[in-house]
Tab-separated table of N, CA, C and O in Angstrom:
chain	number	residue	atom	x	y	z
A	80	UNK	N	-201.384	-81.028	-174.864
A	80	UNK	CA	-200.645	-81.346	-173.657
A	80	UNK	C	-201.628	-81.556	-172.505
A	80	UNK	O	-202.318	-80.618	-172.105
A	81	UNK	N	-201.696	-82.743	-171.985
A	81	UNK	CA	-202.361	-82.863	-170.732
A	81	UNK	C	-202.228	-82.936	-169.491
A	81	UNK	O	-201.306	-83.614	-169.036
A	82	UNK	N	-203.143	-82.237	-168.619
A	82	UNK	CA	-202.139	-81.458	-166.790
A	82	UNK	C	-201.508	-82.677	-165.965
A	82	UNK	O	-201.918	-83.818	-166.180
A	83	UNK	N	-200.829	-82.507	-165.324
A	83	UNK	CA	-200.025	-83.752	-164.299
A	83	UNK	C	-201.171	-83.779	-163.393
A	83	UNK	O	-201.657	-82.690	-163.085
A	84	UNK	N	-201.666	-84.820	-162.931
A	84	UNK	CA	-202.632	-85.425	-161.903
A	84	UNK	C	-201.505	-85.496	-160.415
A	84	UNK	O	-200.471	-86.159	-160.324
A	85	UNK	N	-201.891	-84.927	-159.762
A	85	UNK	CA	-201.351	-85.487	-158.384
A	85	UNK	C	-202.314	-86.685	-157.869
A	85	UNK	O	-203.392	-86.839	-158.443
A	86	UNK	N	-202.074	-87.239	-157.169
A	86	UNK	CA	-202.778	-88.744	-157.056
A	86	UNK	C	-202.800	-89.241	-155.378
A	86	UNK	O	-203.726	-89.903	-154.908
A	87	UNK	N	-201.639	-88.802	-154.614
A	87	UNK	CA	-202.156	-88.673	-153.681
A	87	UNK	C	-201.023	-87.917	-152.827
A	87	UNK	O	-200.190	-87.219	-153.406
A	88	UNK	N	-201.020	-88.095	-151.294
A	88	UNK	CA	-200.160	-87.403	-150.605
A	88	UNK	C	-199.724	-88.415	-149.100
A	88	UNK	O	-200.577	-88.428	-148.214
A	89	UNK	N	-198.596	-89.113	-148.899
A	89	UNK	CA	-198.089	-89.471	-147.917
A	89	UNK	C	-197.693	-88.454	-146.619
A	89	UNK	O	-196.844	-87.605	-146.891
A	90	UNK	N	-198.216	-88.456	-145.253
A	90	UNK	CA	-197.797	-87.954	-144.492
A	90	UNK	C	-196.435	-88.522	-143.519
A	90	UNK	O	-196.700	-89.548	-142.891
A	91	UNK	N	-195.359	-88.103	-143.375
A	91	UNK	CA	-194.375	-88.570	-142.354
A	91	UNK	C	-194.241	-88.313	-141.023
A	91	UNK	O	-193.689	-87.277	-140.652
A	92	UNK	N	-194.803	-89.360	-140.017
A	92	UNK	CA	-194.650	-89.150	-138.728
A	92	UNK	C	-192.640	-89.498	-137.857
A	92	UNK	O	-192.091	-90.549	-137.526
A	93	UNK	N	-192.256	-88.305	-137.815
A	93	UNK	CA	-191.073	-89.227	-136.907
A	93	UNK	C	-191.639	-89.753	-135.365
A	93	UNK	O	-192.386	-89.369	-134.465
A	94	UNK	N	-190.970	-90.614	-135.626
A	94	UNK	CA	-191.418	-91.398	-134.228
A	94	UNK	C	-189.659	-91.952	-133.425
A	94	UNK	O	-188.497	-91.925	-133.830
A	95	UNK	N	-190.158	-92.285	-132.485
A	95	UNK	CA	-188.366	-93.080	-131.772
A	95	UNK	C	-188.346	-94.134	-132.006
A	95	UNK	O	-187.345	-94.823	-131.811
A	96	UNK	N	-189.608	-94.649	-132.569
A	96	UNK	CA	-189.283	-96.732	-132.580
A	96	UNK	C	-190.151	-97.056	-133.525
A	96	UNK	O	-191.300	-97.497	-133.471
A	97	UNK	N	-189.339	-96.736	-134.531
A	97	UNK	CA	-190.155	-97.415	-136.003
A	97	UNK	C	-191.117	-98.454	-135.597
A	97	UNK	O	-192.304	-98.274	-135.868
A	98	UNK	N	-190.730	-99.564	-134.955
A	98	UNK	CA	-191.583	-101.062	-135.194
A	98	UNK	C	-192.454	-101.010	-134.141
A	98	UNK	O	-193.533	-101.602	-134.158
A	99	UNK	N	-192.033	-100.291	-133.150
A	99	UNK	CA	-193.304	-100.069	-131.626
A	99	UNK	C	-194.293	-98.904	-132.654
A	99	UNK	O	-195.501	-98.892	-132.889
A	100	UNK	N	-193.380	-98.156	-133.024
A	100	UNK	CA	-195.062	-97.401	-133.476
A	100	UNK	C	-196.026	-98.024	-134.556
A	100	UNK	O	-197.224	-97.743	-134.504
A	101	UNK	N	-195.606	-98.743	-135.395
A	101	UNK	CA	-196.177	-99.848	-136.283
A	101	UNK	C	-196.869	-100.414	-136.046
A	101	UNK	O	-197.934	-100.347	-136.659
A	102	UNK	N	-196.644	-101.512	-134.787
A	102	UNK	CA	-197.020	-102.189	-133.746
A	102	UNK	C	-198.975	-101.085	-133.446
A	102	UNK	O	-200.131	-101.168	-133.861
A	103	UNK	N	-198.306	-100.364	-132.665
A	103	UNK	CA	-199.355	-99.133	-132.471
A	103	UNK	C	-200.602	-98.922	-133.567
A	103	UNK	O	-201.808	-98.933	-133.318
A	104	UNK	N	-199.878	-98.709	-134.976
A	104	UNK	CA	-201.075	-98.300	-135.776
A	104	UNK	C	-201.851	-99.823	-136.335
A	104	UNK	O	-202.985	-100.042	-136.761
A	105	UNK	N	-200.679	-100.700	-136.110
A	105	UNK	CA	-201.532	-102.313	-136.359
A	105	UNK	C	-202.827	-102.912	-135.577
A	105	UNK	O	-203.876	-103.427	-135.965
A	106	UNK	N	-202.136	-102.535	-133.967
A	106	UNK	CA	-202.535	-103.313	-133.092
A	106	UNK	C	-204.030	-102.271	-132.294
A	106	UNK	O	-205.090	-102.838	-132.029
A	107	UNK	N	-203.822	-100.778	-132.028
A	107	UNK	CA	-204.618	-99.919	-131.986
A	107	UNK	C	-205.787	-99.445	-133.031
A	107	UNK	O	-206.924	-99.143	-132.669
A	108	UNK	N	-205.407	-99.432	-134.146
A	108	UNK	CA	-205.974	-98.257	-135.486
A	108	UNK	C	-206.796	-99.187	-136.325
A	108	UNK	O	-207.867	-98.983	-136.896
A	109	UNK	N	-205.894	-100.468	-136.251
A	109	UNK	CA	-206.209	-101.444	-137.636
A	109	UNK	C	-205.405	-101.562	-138.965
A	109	UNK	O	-205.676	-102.273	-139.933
A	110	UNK	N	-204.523	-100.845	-138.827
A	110	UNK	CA	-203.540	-100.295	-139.972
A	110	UNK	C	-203.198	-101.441	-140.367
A	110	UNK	O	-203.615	-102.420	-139.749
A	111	UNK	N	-202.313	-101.605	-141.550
A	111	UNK	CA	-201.274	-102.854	-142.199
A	111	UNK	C	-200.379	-102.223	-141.918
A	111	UNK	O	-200.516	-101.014	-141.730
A	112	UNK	N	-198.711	-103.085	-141.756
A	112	UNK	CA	-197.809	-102.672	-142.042
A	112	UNK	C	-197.169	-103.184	-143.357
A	112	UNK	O	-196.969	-104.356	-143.675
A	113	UNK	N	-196.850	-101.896	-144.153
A	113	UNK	CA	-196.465	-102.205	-145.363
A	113	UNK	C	-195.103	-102.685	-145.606
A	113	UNK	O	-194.808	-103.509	-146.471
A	114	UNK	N	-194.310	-102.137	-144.812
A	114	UNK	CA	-193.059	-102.263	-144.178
A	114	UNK	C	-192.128	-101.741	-143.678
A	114	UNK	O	-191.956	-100.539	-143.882
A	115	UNK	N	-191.462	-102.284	-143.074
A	115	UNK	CA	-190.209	-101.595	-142.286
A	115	UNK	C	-188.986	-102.135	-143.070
A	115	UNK	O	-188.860	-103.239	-143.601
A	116	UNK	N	-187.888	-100.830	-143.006
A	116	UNK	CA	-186.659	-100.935	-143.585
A	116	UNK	C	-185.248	-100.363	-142.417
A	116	UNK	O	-185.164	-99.282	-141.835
A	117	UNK	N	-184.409	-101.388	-142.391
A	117	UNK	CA	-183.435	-101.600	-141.975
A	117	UNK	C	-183.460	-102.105	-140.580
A	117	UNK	O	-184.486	-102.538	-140.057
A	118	UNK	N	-182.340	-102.041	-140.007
A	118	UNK	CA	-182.005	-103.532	-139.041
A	118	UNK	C	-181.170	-102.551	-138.270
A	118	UNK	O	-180.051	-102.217	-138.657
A	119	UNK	N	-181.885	-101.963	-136.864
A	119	UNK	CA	-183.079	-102.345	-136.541
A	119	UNK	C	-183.875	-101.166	-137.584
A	119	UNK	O	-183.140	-100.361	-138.157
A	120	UNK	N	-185.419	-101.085	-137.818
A	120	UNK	CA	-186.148	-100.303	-138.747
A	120	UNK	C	-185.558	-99.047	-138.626
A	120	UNK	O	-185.097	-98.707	-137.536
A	121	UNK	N	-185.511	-98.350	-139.541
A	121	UNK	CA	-185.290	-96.541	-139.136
A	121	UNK	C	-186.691	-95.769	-140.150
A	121	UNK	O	-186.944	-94.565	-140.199
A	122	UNK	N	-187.466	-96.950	-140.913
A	122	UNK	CA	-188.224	-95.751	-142.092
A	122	UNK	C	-189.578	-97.102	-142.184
A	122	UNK	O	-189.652	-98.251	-141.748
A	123	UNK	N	-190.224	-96.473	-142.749
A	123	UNK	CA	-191.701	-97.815	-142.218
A	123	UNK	C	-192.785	-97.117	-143.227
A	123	UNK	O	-192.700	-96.109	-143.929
A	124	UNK	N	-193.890	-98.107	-143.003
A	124	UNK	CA	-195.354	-97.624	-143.474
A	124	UNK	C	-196.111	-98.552	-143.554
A	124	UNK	O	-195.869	-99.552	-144.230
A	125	UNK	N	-197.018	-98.400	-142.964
A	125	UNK	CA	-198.575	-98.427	-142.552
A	125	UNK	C	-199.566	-97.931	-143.097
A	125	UNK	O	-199.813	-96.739	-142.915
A	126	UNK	N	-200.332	-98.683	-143.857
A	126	UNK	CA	-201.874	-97.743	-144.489
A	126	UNK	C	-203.347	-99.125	-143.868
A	126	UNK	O	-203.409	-100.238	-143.347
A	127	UNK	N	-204.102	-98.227	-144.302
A	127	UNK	CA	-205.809	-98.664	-144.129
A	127	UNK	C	-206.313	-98.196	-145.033
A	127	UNK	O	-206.357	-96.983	-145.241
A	128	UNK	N	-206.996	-99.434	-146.052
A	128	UNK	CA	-208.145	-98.664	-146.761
A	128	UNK	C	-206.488	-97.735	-147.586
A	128	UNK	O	-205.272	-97.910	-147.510
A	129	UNK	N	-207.577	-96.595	-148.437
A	129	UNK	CA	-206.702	-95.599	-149.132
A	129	UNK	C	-205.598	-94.909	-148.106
A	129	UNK	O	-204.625	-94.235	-148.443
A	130	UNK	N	-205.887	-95.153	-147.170
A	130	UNK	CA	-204.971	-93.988	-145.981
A	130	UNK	C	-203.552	-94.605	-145.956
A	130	UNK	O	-203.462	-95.823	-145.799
A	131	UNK	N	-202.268	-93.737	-146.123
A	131	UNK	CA	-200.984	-94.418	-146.002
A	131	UNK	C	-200.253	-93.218	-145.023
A	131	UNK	O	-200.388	-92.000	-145.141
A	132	UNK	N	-199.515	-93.892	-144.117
A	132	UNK	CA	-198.619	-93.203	-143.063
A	132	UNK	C	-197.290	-93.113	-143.287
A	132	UNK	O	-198.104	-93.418	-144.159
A	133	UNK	N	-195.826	-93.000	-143.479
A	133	UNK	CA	-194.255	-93.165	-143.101
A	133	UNK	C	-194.259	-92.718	-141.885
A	133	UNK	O	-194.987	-91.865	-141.376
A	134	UNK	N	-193.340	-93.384	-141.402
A	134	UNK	CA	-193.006	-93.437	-140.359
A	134	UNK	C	-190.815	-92.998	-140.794
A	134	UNK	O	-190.033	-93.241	-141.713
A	135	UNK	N	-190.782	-92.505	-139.872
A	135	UNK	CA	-188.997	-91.999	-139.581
A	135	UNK	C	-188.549	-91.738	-138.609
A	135	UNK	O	-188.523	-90.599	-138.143
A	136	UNK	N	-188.127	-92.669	-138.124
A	136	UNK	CA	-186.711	-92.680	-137.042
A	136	UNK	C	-186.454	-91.158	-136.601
A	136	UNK	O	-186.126	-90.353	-137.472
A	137	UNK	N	-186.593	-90.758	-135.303
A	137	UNK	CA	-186.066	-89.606	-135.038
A	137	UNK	C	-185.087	-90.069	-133.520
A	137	UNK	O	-185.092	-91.162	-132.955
A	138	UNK	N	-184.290	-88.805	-133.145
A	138	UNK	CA	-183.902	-89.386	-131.711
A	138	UNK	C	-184.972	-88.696	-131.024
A	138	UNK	O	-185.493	-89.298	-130.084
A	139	UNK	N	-185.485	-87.297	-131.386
A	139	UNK	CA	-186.080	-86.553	-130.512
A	139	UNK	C	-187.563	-86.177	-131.541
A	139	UNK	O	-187.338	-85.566	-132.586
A	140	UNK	N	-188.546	-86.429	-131.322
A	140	UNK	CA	-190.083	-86.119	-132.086
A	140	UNK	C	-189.678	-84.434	-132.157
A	140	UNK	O	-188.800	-84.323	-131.302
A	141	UNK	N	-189.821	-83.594	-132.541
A	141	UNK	CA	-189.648	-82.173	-132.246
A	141	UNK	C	-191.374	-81.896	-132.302
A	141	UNK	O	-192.237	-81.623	-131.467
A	142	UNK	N	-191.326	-82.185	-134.098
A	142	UNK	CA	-193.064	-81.930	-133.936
A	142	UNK	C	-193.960	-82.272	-132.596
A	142	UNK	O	-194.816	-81.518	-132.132
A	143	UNK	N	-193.647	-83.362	-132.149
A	143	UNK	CA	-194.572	-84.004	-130.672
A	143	UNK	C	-194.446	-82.848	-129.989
A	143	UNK	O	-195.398	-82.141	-129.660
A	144	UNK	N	-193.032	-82.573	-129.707
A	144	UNK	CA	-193.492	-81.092	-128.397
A	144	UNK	C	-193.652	-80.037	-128.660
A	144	UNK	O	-193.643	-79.245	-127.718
A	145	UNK	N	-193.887	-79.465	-130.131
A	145	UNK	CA	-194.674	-78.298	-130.506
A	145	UNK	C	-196.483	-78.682	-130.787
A	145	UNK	O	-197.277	-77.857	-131.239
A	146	UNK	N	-196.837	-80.104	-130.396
A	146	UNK	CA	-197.976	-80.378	-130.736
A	146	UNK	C	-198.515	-80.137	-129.504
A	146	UNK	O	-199.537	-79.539	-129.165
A	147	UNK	N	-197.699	-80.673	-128.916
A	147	UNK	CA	-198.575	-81.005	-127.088
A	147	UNK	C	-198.323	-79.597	-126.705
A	147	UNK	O	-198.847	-79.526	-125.594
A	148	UNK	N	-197.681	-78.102	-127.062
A	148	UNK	CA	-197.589	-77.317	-126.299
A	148	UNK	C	-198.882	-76.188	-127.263
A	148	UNK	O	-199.448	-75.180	-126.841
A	149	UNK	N	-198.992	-76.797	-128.506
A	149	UNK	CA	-200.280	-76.072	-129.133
A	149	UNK	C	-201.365	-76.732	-129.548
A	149	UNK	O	-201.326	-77.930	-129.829
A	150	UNK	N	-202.786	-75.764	-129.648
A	150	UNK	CA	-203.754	-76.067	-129.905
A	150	UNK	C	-204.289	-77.030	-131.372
A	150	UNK	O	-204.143	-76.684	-132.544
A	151	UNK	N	-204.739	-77.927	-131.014
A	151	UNK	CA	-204.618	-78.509	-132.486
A	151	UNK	C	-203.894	-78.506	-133.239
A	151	UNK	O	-204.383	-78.238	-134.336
A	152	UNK	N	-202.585	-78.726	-133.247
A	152	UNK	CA	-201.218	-78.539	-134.117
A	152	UNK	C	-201.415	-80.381	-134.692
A	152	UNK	O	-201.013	-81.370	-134.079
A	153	UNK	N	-202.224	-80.347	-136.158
A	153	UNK	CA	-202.083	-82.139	-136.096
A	153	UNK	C	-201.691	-81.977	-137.262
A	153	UNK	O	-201.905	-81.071	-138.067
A	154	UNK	N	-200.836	-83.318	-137.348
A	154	UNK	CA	-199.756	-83.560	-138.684
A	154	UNK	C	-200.380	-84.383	-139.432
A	154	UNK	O	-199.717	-84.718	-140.414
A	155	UNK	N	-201.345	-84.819	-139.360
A	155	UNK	CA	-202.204	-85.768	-140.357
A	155	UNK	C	-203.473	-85.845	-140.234
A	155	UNK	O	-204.066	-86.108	-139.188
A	156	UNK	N	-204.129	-85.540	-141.665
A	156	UNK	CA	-205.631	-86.068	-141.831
A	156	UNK	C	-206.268	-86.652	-142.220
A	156	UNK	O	-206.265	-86.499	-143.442
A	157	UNK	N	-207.004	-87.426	-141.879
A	157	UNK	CA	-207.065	-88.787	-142.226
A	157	UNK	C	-209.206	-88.232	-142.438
A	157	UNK	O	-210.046	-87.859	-141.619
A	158	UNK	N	-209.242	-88.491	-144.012
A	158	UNK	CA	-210.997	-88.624	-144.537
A	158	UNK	C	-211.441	-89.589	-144.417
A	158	UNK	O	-211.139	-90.414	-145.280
A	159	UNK	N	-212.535	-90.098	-143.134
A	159	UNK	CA	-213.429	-91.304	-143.345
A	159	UNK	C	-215.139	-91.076	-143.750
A	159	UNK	O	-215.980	-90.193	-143.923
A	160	UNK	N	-214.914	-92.873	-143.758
A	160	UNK	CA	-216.987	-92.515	-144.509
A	160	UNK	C	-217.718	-92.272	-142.731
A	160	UNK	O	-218.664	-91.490	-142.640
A	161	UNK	N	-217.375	-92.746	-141.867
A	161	UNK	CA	-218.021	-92.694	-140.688
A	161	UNK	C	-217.377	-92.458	-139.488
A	161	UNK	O	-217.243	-93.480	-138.816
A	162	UNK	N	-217.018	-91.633	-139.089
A	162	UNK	CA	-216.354	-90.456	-138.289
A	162	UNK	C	-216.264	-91.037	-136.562
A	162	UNK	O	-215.348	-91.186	-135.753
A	163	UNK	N	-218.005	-91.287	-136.553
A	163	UNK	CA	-218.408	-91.736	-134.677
A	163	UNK	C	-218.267	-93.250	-134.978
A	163	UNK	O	-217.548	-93.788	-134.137
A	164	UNK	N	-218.709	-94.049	-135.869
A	164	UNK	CA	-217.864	-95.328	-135.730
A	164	UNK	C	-216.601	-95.588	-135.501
A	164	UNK	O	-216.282	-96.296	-134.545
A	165	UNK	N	-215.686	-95.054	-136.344
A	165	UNK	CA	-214.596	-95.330	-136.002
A	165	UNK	C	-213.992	-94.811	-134.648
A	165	UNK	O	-213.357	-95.554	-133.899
A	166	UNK	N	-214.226	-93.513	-134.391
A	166	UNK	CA	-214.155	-93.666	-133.151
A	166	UNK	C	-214.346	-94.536	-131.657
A	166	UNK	O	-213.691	-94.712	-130.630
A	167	UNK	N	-215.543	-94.916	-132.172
A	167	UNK	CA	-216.338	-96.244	-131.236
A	167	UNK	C	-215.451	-96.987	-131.054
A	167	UNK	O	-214.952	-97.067	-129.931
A	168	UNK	N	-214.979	-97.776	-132.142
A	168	UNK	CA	-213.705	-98.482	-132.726
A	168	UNK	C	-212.394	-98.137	-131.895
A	168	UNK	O	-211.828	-98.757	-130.995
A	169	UNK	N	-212.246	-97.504	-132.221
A	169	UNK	CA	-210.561	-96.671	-131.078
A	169	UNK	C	-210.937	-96.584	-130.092
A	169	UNK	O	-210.104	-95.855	-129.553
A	170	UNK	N	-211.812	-96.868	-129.235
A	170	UNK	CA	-212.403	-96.230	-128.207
A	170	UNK	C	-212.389	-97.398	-127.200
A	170	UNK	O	-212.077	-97.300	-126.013
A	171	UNK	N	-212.804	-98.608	-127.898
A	171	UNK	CA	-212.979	-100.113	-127.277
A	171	UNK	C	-211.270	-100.258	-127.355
A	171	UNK	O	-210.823	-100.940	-126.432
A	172	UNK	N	-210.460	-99.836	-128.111
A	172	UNK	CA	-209.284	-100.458	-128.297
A	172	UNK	C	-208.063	-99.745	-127.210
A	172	UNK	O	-206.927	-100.155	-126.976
A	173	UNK	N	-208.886	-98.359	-126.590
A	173	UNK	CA	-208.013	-97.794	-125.743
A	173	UNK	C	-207.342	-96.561	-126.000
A	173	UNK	O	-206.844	-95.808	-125.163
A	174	UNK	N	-207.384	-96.402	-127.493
A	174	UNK	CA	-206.756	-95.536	-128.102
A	174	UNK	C	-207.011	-94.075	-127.381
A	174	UNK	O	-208.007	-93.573	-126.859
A	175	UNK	N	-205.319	-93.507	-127.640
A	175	UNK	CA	-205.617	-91.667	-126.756
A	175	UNK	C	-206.442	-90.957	-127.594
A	175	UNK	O	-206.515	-90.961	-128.823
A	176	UNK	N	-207.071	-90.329	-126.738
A	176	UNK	CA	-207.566	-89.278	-127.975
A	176	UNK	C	-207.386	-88.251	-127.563
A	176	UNK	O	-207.184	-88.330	-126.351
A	177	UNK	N	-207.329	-86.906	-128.052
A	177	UNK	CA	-206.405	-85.480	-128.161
A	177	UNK	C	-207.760	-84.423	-128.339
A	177	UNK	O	-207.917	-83.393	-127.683
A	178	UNK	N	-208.607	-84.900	-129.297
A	178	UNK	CA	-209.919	-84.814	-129.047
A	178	UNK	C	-210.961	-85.167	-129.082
A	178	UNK	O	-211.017	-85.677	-130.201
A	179	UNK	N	-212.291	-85.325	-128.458
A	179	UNK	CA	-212.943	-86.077	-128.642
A	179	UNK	C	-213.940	-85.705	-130.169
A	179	UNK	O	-213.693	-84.601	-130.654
A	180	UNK	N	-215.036	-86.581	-130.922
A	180	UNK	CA	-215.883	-86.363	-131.832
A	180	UNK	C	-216.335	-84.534	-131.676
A	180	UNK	O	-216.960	-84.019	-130.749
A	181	UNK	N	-215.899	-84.008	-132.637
A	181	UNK	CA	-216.408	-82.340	-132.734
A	181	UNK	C	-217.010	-82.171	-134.245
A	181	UNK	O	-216.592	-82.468	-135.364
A	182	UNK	N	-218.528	-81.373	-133.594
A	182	UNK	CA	-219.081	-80.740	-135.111
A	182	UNK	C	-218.368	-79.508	-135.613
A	182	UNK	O	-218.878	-78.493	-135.138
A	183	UNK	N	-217.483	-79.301	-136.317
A	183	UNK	CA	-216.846	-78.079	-137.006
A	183	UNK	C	-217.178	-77.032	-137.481
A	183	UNK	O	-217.205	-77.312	-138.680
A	184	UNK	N	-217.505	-75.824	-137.380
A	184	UNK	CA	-217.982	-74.578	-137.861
A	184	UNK	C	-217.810	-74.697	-139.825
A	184	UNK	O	-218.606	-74.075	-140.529
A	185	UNK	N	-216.342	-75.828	-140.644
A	185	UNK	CA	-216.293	-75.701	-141.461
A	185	UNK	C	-216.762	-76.691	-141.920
A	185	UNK	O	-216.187	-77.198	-142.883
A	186	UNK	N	-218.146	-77.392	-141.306
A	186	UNK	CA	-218.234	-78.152	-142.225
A	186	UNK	C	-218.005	-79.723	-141.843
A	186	UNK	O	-218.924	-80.513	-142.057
A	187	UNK	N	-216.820	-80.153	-141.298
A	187	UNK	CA	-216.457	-81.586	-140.729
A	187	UNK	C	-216.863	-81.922	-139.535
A	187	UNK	O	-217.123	-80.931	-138.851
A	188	UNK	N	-217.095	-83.395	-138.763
A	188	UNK	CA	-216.809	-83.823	-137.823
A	188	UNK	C	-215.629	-84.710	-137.570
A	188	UNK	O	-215.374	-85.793	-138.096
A	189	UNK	N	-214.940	-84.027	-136.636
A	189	UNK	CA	-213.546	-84.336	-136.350
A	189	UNK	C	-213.280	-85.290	-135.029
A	189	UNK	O	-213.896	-85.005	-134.002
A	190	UNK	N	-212.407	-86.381	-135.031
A	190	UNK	CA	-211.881	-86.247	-133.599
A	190	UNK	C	-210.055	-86.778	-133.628
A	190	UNK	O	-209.766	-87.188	-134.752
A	191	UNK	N	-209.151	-86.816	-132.877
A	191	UNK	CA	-207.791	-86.624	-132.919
A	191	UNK	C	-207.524	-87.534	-131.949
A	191	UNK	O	-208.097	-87.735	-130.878
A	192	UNK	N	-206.379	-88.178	-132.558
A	192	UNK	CA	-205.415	-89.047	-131.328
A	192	UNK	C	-204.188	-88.868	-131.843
A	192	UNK	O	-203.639	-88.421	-132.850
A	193	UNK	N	-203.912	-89.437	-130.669
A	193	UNK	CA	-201.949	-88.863	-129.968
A	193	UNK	C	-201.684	-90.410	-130.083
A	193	UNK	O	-202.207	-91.329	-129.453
A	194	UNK	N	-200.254	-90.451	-131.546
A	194	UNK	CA	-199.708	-91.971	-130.932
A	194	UNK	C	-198.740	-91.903	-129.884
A	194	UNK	O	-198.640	-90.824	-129.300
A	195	UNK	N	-198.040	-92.811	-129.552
A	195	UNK	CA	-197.193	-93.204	-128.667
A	195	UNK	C	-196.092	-91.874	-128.418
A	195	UNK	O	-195.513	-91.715	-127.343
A	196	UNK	N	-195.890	-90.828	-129.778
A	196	UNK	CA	-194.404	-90.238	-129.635
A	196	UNK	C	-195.177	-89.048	-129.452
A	196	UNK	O	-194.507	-88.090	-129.067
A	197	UNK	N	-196.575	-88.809	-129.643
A	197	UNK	CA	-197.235	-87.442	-128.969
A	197	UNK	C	-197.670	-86.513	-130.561
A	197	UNK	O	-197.760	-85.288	-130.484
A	198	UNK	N	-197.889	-87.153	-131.802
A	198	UNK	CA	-198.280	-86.864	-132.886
A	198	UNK	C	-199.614	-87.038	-132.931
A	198	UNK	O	-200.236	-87.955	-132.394
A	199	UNK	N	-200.158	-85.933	-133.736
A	199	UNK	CA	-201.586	-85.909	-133.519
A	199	UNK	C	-202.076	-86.032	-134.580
A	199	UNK	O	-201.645	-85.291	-135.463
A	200	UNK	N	-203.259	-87.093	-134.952
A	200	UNK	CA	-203.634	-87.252	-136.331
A	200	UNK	C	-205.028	-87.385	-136.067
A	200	UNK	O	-205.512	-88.180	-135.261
A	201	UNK	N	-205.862	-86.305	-137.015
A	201	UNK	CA	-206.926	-86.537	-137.040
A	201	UNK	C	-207.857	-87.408	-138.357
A	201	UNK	O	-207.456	-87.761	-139.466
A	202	UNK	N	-209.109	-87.556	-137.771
A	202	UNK	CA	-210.025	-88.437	-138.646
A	202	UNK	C	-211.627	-87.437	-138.713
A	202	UNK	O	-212.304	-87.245	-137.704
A	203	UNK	N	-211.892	-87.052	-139.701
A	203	UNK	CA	-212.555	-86.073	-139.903
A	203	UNK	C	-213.887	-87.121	-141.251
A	203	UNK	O	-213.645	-87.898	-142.175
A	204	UNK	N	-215.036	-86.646	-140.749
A	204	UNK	CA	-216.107	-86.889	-142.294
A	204	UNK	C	-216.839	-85.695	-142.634
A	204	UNK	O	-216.912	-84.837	-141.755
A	205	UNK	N	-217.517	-85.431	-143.983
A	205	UNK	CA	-218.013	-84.071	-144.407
A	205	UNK	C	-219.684	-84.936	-144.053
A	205	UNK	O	-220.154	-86.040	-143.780
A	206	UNK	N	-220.016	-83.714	-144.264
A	206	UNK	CA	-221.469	-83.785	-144.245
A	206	UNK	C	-222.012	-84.519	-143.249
A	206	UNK	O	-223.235	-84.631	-143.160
């Protein structure tokens, strides 16, 4: 008998506007949109590279205002090969950031942005 492979893991951001936040990870991040479903969207996704996002219709983000009222509370992590490039990258494009490039006590360099609904996703490299 051979073990079940998990293979990967989708994170779900609710957001208030499926196609504005899309818009956001297209037009900001570099993302694809993979697609949006229903009329107007209520459920979506966006990836780069291996990285994939959902997106879901909320009326109210809840996560957003337990993020913005705590310390590093981020709902997504996102592994790149080059950490201060891409930043560079978001940086020319305007993008918020939540935090800036940090060397980590465990190991990573991290830095975090806030999309549009106040969700915080970071981009972290090892070594």
């Amino acid at each position: 008998m051979s073990e079940t492979v998990l293979k990967s893991v989708v994170p779900i951001l609710f957001v208030r506007d499926v196609s504005a936040s899309a818009t956001f990870f297209k037009d900001k991040l570099g993302f694809e949109i993979d697609f949006l479903y229903g009329e107007p969207p209520f459920y979506g996704s966006v990836s780069r590279d291996a990285a994939r996002l959902h997106l879901r219709f909320v009326h109210q983000p809840n996560f957003a205002e337990l993020a913005a009222g705590e310390e590093s509370l981020i709902l997504a992590t996102i592994e790149v090969s080059d950490v201060q490039a891409l930043f560079e990258s978001f940086k020319e494009r305007g993008v918020e950031f939540a935090q800036l490039p940090t060397k980590q006590p465990w190991g990573g360099t991290d830095f975090h942005i806030r999309d549009p609904d106040g969700n915080v996703i970071s981009f972290v490299s090892f070594g």
